[in-house]
């Protein structure tokens, strides 16, 4: 796969020359494809095109745009893979604590906890829900709330609030159940 581009600003020489790229540039439309091709030895999952698995299913790789995470069964294979990865991409390899909005916490017993505590706090604080508690209330059907509705809508961006809460409910089914 080859990619060419116009001469960058400041390098034009008045000709219509183009530059043949030796490697992909960040931000190019083709960049994710170039990156994914570096993992040809991995099987890309049909169920999730961001998930790659090596032949013996000992290394799992998740790639999303320019970010990725690796999980391996064997530490020796993992270290070898990480070394190759650093050489190929000149990337920083760090333990993961945060990925795509999920907090990942490594526990002392070797297990991990995945949660969105920070996002929940942001939603709570943004919509001023610190004192919000579930309450069972029976409404009189003849009661109309139109008098107060306009005032409430001025104070709270309801679409954002409902969207944020629905997202949390879907992602964390247990969050809203007791």
Coordinates of N, CA and C in Angstrom, one line a residue:
X1 N 0.9 -1.2 0.0 CA 0.0 0.0 0.0 C 0.9 1.2 0.0
X2 N 0.6 2.1 -0.9 CA 1.4 3.3 -1.0 C 0.5 4.5 -0.8
X3 N 1.1 5.6 -0.2 CA 0.3 6.8 0.0 C 1.2 8.0 -0.5
X4 N 0.6 8.9 -1.2 CA 1.3 10.1 -1.7 C 0.6 11.3 -1.2
X5 N 1.3 12.4 -1.1 CA 0.6 13.6 -0.7 C 1.3 14.8 -1.4
X6 N 0.5 15.9 -1.4 CA 1.1 17.2 -2.0 C 2.3 17.6 -1.1
X7 N 3.1 18.4 -1.7 CA 4.2 18.9 -1.0 C 3.7 19.8 0.2
X8 N 4.3 19.7 1.4 CA 3.9 20.5 2.5 C 4.1 22.0 2.3
X9 N 3.3 22.8 2.9 CA 3.5 24.2 2.8 C 4.9 24.6 3.2
X10 N 5.6 25.5 2.4 CA 6.9 25.9 2.7 C 8.0 25.1 1.9
X11 N 7.5 23.9 1.4 CA 8.4 23.1 0.6 C 8.1 23.1 -0.9
X12 N 7.1 23.8 -1.3 CA 6.7 23.8 -2.7 C 7.8 24.5 -3.5
X13 N 8.1 23.9 -4.7 CA 9.1 24.4 -5.6 C 8.5 24.9 -6.9
X14 N 7.2 25.1 -6.9 CA 6.5 25.5 -8.1 C 6.1 24.4 -9.1
X15 N 6.5 23.2 -8.8 CA 6.1 22.1 -9.6 C 4.9 21.4 -9.0
X16 N 4.4 20.4 -9.7 CA 3.3 19.6 -9.2 C 3.7 18.3 -8.6
X17 N 4.9 18.3 -8.0 CA 5.4 17.1 -7.4 C 4.6 16.6 -6.2
X18 N 4.7 15.4 -6.0 CA 4.0 14.8 -4.8 C 5.1 14.0 -4.0
X19 N 4.8 13.8 -2.7 CA 5.7 13.1 -1.9 C 5.2 11.7 -1.7
X20 N 6.0 10.7 -1.8 CA 5.7 9.3 -1.5 C 6.0 9.1 -0.1
X21 N 5.1 8.7 0.7 CA 5.3 8.5 2.2 C 6.0 7.2 2.4
X22 N 7.0 7.2 3.3 CA 7.6 5.9 3.6 C 6.9 5.2 4.7
X23 N 6.1 6.0 5.5 CA 5.3 5.4 6.5 C 4.1 6.4 6.7
X24 N 3.1 5.9 7.4 CA 1.8 6.6 7.6 C 2.1 7.8 8.5
X25 N 1.3 8.9 8.3 CA 1.3 10.1 9.2 C 0.1 10.1 10.0
X26 N 0.2 10.5 11.3 CA -0.9 10.6 12.2 C -2.0 11.6 11.6
X27 N -3.2 11.2 11.6 CA -4.3 12.0 11.1 C -4.7 11.8 9.7
X28 N -3.9 11.0 9.0 CA -4.3 10.6 7.6 C -5.5 9.7 7.7
X29 N -6.3 9.7 6.6 CA -7.4 8.8 6.6 C -7.0 7.4 6.5
X30 N -5.8 7.1 6.0 CA -5.3 5.7 5.8 C -4.6 5.3 7.1
X31 N -4.3 6.1 8.0 CA -3.5 5.8 9.2 C -4.0 4.5 9.9
X32 N -5.3 4.4 10.3 CA -5.7 3.2 11.0 C -5.5 1.9 10.2
X33 N -5.6 2.0 8.8 CA -5.4 0.8 8.0 C -3.9 0.4 8.0
X34 N -3.0 1.4 7.9 CA -1.6 1.1 8.0 C -1.3 0.4 9.3
X35 N -1.8 1.0 10.4 CA -1.5 0.4 11.7 C -2.1 -1.0 11.8
X36 N -3.3 -1.2 11.3 CA -3.9 -2.5 11.4 C -3.1 -3.5 10.6
X37 N -2.5 -3.1 9.5 CA -1.8 -4.0 8.6 C -0.5 -4.5 9.3
X38 N 0.0 -3.8 10.3 CA 1.2 -4.2 11.0 C 0.9 -5.4 11.9
X39 N -0.4 -5.7 12.1 CA -0.8 -6.8 12.9 C -1.5 -7.9 12.0
X40 N -0.9 -8.1 10.8 CA -1.4 -9.2 9.9 C -1.4 -10.6 10.5
X41 N -0.4 -10.8 11.4 CA -0.2 -12.1 12.0 C -1.3 -12.4 13.0
X42 N -2.1 -11.4 13.3 CA -3.2 -11.5 14.3 C -4.5 -11.7 13.5
X43 N -5.4 -12.4 14.1 CA -6.7 -12.6 13.5 C -7.7 -11.5 13.9
X44 N -8.2 -10.8 13.0 CA -9.2 -9.7 13.3 C -10.5 -10.4 13.5
X45 N -11.2 -10.1 14.7 CA -12.4 -10.7 15.0 C -13.6 -10.1 14.2
X46 N -14.4 -11.0 13.7 CA -15.6 -10.5 12.9 C -16.6 -9.8 13.8
X47 N -16.7 -10.3 15.1 CA -17.7 -9.7 16.0 C -17.3 -8.3 16.5
X48 N -16.0 -8.0 16.4 CA -15.5 -6.7 16.8 C -14.2 -6.4 16.1
X49 N -14.3 -5.5 15.0 CA -13.1 -5.3 14.2 C -11.9 -4.6 14.9
X50 N -12.2 -4.1 16.1 CA -11.1 -3.5 16.9 C -10.3 -4.6 17.7
X51 N -10.8 -5.8 17.7 CA -10.1 -6.9 18.5 C -9.4 -7.8 17.6
X52 N -8.1 -8.0 18.0 CA -7.2 -8.9 17.3 C -6.7 -10.0 18.2
X53 N -6.5 -11.2 17.7 CA -6.1 -12.3 18.6 C -5.0 -13.0 17.8
X54 N -3.9 -13.4 18.5 CA -2.8 -14.1 17.8 C -3.2 -15.6 17.5
X55 N -2.4 -16.3 16.8 CA -2.8 -17.7 16.3 C -3.1 -18.6 17.5
X56 N -2.3 -18.6 18.5 CA -2.5 -19.5 19.6 C -3.4 -19.0 20.7
X57 N -4.0 -17.8 20.4 CA -4.9 -17.2 21.4 C -4.3 -16.9 22.7
X58 N -3.0 -16.5 22.7 CA -2.4 -16.1 24.0 C -2.2 -14.6 24.1
X59 N -2.4 -13.9 23.0 CA -2.3 -12.4 23.1 C -3.5 -11.8 22.4
X60 N -4.2 -10.9 23.1 CA -5.4 -10.2 22.6 C -5.0 -8.7 22.5
X61 N -5.4 -8.1 21.5 CA -5.0 -6.7 21.2 C -6.3 -6.0 20.8
X62 N -6.5 -4.8 21.5 CA -7.6 -4.0 21.1 C -7.0 -2.7 20.5
X63 N -7.4 -2.3 19.3 CA -6.9 -1.1 18.7 C -8.1 -0.2 18.4
X64 N -8.0 1.1 18.8 CA -9.0 2.0 18.5 C -8.3 3.3 18.1
X65 N -8.4 3.7 16.9 CA -7.8 4.8 16.3 C -6.3 4.8 16.6
X66 N -5.7 5.6 17.5 CA -4.3 5.6 17.8 C -4.0 5.0 19.2
X67 N -5.0 4.3 19.7 CA -4.8 3.8 21.1 C -5.1 2.3 21.1
X68 N -4.4 1.6 22.0 CA -4.6 0.2 22.0 C -4.3 -0.4 23.4
X69 N -4.8 -1.6 23.6 CA -4.5 -2.3 24.9 C -4.2 -3.7 24.5
X70 N -3.3 -4.3 25.3 CA -2.9 -5.7 25.1 C -3.1 -6.5 26.4
X71 N -3.6 -7.7 26.2 CA -3.8 -8.7 27.3 C -3.1 -10.0 26.8
X72 N -2.3 -10.6 27.7 CA -1.7 -11.8 27.3 C -1.7 -12.8 28.5
X73 N -1.8 -14.1 28.1 CA -1.8 -15.2 29.0 C -0.4 -15.5 29.6
X74 N 0.6 -15.3 28.7 CA 2.0 -15.6 29.0 C 2.9 -14.3 29.1
X75 N 3.5 -14.1 30.2 CA 4.3 -12.9 30.4 C 5.5 -12.8 29.5
X76 N 6.1 -14.0 29.2 CA 7.3 -14.0 28.3 C 6.9 -13.6 26.9
X77 N 5.8 -14.1 26.4 CA 5.3 -13.7 25.1 C 4.9 -12.3 25.0
X78 N 4.3 -11.8 26.1 CA 3.9 -10.4 26.2 C 5.1 -9.5 26.1
X79 N 6.1 -9.8 26.8 CA 7.3 -8.9 26.8 C 8.0 -8.9 25.5
X80 N 8.0 -10.1 24.8 CA 8.6 -10.1 23.4 C 7.7 -9.3 22.5
X81 N 6.4 -9.4 22.6 CA 5.5 -8.6 21.7 C 5.7 -7.1 22.0
X82 N 5.8 -6.7 23.2 CA 5.9 -5.3 23.6 C 7.2 -4.8 23.0
X83 N 8.3 -5.6 23.1 CA 9.6 -5.1 22.6 C 9.5 -4.9 21.1
X84 N 8.9 -5.8 20.4 CA 8.7 -5.6 18.9 C 7.8 -4.4 18.6
X85 N 6.8 -4.2 19.4 CA 5.9 -3.1 19.2 C 6.6 -1.8 19.4
X86 N 7.4 -1.7 20.4 CA 8.1 -0.4 20.7 C 9.1 -0.1 19.5
X87 N 9.7 -1.2 19.0 CA 10.7 -1.0 17.9 C 10.0 -0.6 16.6
X88 N 8.8 -1.2 16.4 CA 8.0 -0.9 15.1 C 7.4 0.5 15.1
X89 N 6.8 0.8 16.2 CA 6.0 2.1 16.3 C 6.7 3.2 17.0
X90 N 7.7 2.9 17.8 CA 8.4 3.9 18.6 C 7.3 4.5 19.6
X91 N 6.5 3.6 20.1 CA 5.4 4.0 21.0 C 5.8 3.8 22.4
X92 N 5.1 4.6 23.3 CA 5.2 4.4 24.7 C 4.3 3.2 25.1
X93 N 4.9 2.3 25.9 CA 4.1 1.2 26.4 C 4.0 1.4 27.9
X94 N 2.8 1.6 28.4 CA 2.6 1.9 29.8 C 1.5 1.0 30.4
X95 N 1.5 0.7 31.6 CA 0.3 0.0 32.2 C -0.9 0.8 32.0
X96 N -2.0 0.2 31.8 CA -3.3 0.9 31.5 C -4.0 1.2 32.8
X97 N -4.4 2.4 32.9 CA -5.3 2.9 34.0 C -6.6 3.4 33.5
X98 N -6.6 3.8 32.3 CA -7.8 4.5 31.7 C -7.8 4.2 30.2
X99 N -9.0 3.7 29.7 CA -9.1 3.4 28.3 C -10.5 3.6 27.8
X100 N -10.7 4.5 26.8 CA -12.0 4.8 26.2 C -13.1 5.1 27.3
X101 N -12.7 5.9 28.3 CA -13.7 6.3 29.3 C -13.8 5.3 30.4
X102 N -13.2 4.2 30.4 CA -13.2 3.2 31.4 C -12.0 3.3 32.3
X103 N -12.2 3.3 33.6 CA -11.1 3.3 34.6 C -10.8 1.8 34.8
X104 N -9.5 1.5 34.8 CA -9.0 0.1 35.0 C -8.1 0.1 36.2
X105 N -8.5 -0.6 37.2 CA -7.8 -0.7 38.4 C -7.2 -2.0 38.6
X106 N -5.9 -2.1 38.8 CA -5.2 -3.4 39.1 C -5.2 -3.6 40.6
X107 N -5.8 -4.8 41.0 CA -5.9 -5.1 42.4 C -4.8 -6.0 42.9
X108 N -4.5 -6.0 44.2 CA -3.4 -6.7 44.8 C -3.4 -8.2 44.5
X109 N -4.6 -8.8 44.3 CA -4.7 -10.2 44.1 C -4.5 -10.6 42.6
X110 N -4.1 -9.6 41.7 CA -3.8 -9.9 40.3 C -5.0 -9.7 39.4
X111 N -6.2 -9.5 40.0 CA -7.4 -9.2 39.2 C -7.5 -7.8 38.8
X112 N -8.4 -7.4 38.0 CA -8.6 -6.0 37.6 C -10.1 -5.7 37.9
X113 N -10.3 -4.4 38.1 CA -11.7 -3.8 38.3 C -11.8 -2.8 37.2
X114 N -12.9 -2.9 36.5 CA -13.2 -1.9 35.4 C -14.5 -1.1 35.8
X115 N -14.4 0.2 35.9 CA -15.5 1.0 36.4 C -15.5 2.4 35.7
X116 N -16.5 3.2 36.0 CA -16.6 4.5 35.5 C -16.9 5.5 36.6
X117 N -16.3 5.3 37.7 CA -16.5 6.1 38.9 C -16.4 7.6 38.6
X118 N -15.3 8.0 37.9 CA -15.1 9.4 37.6 C -16.2 10.0 36.7
X119 N -16.6 9.2 35.8 CA -17.7 9.7 34.9 C -19.0 9.8 35.7
X120 N -19.3 8.9 36.6 CA -20.5 9.0 37.4 C -20.4 10.3 38.3
X121 N -19.3 10.6 38.8 CA -19.1 11.8 39.6 C -19.3 13.0 38.8
X122 N -18.7 13.0 37.6 CA -18.9 14.2 36.7 C -20.3 14.4 36.3
X123 N -21.1 13.4 36.0 CA -22.5 13.5 35.7 C -23.2 14.0 37.0
X124 N -22.9 13.4 38.1 CA -23.6 13.9 39.4 C -23.3 15.4 39.6
X125 N -22.1 15.8 39.5 CA -21.7 17.2 39.8 C -22.3 18.1 38.7
X126 N -22.2 17.8 37.5 CA -22.6 18.6 36.4 C -24.1 18.9 36.5
X127 N -24.9 17.9 36.8 CA -26.4 18.1 36.9 C -26.8 18.3 38.3
X128 N -25.9 18.7 39.2 CA -26.2 19.0 40.6 C -27.1 18.0 41.3
X129 N -26.7 16.7 41.2 CA -27.4 15.6 41.7 C -26.8 15.0 43.0
X130 N -26.0 15.8 43.7 CA -25.4 15.3 44.9 C -26.4 14.8 45.9
X131 N -27.5 15.5 46.1 CA -28.5 15.1 47.1 C -29.7 14.4 46.4
X132 N -29.5 13.9 45.2 CA -30.6 13.1 44.6 C -30.6 11.7 45.2
X133 N -31.8 11.3 45.6 CA -32.0 10.0 46.1 C -33.3 9.4 45.5
X134 N -33.3 8.1 45.3 CA -34.5 7.4 44.8 C -35.7 7.6 45.8
X135 N -36.8 8.0 45.3 CA -38.0 8.2 46.2 C -39.2 7.6 45.4
X136 N -40.0 6.9 46.2 CA -41.3 6.4 45.6 C -42.4 7.4 45.9
X137 N -42.9 7.9 44.8 CA -44.0 9.0 44.9 C -45.1 8.6 44.1
X138 N -46.3 8.7 44.6 CA -47.5 8.5 43.8 C -48.1 9.9 43.4
X139 N -48.3 10.1 42.1 CA -48.8 11.3 41.6 C -50.3 11.3 41.4
X140 N -51.0 12.4 41.7 CA -52.4 12.5 41.4 C -52.5 12.8 39.9
X141 N -53.3 12.0 39.2 CA -53.4 12.2 37.8 C -53.9 13.5 37.4
X142 N -54.7 14.2 38.2 CA -55.2 15.5 37.9 C -54.2 16.6 38.1
X143 N -53.1 16.3 38.7 CA -52.1 17.3 39.0 C -51.4 17.7 37.7
X144 N -51.2 19.0 37.4 CA -50.5 19.5 36.3 C -49.2 20.2 36.7
X145 N -48.1 19.9 36.1 CA -46.9 20.5 36.5 C -46.4 21.5 35.5
X146 N -47.2 22.0 34.6 CA -46.8 22.9 33.6 C -46.3 24.2 34.2
X147 N -46.8 24.6 35.4 CA -46.4 25.9 36.0 C -44.9 25.9 36.3
X148 N -44.4 24.7 36.7 CA -43.0 24.6 37.2 C -42.1 24.1 36.1
X149 N -42.7 23.6 35.0 CA -41.9 22.9 34.0 C -40.9 23.9 33.3
X150 N -41.3 25.1 32.9 CA -40.5 26.0 32.3 C -39.3 26.4 33.2
X151 N -39.5 26.6 34.4 CA -38.5 27.0 35.4 C -37.5 25.9 35.5
X152 N -37.9 24.6 35.6 CA -37.0 23.5 35.7 C -36.2 23.3 34.5
X153 N -36.8 23.5 33.3 CA -36.0 23.4 32.0 C -34.9 24.4 31.9
X154 N -35.1 25.6 32.5 CA -34.1 26.6 32.4 C -32.9 26.2 33.3
X155 N -33.1 25.5 34.4 CA -32.0 25.2 35.3 C -31.2 23.9 34.9
X156 N -31.8 23.0 34.2 CA -31.2 21.7 33.9 C -31.3 21.4 32.4
X157 N -30.1 21.1 31.7 CA -30.2 20.7 30.3 C -30.7 19.2 30.3
X158 N -32.0 19.1 30.1 CA -32.6 17.7 30.3 C -32.1 16.7 29.2
X159 N -31.9 17.1 28.0 CA -31.4 16.2 27.0 C -30.1 15.6 27.4
X160 N -29.2 16.5 27.9 CA -27.9 16.0 28.3 C -28.0 15.1 29.5
X161 N -28.9 15.5 30.5 CA -29.0 14.7 31.7 C -29.6 13.3 31.4
X162 N -30.7 13.3 30.6 CA -31.3 12.0 30.2 C -30.3 11.1 29.4
X163 N -29.6 11.7 28.5 CA -28.6 11.0 27.7 C -27.5 10.4 28.6
X164 N -27.0 11.2 29.5 CA -25.9 10.7 30.4 C -26.4 9.6 31.3
X165 N -27.6 9.8 31.8 CA -28.1 8.7 32.7 C -28.5 7.5 32.0
X166 N -29.0 7.6 30.8 CA -29.3 6.4 30.0 C -28.0 5.7 29.6
X167 N -27.0 6.4 29.2 CA -25.7 5.8 29.0 C -25.2 5.0 30.2
X168 N -25.3 5.6 31.3 CA -24.8 4.9 32.5 C -25.7 3.7 32.8
X169 N -27.0 3.8 32.6 CA -27.9 2.7 32.9 C -27.6 1.5 31.9
X170 N -27.3 1.8 30.7 CA -26.9 0.7 29.7 C -25.6 0.1 30.0
X171 N -24.6 1.0 30.3 CA -23.3 0.4 30.6 C -23.2 -0.3 31.9
X172 N -23.9 0.2 32.9 CA -23.9 -0.3 34.2 C -25.3 -0.7 34.6
X173 N -25.7 -1.9 34.2 CA -27.1 -2.3 34.5 C -27.3 -2.4 36.0
X174 N -26.3 -2.8 36.7 CA -26.5 -2.9 38.2 C -26.5 -1.6 38.9
X175 N -26.0 -0.5 38.2 CA -25.9 0.8 38.9 C -27.3 1.3 39.4
X176 N -28.4 1.0 38.6 CA -29.7 1.5 39.0 C -30.6 0.5 39.6
X177 N -30.0 -0.7 40.0 CA -30.9 -1.7 40.6 C -30.4 -1.9 42.1
X178 N -31.3 -2.2 42.9 CA -31.0 -2.5 44.3 C -31.4 -3.9 44.6

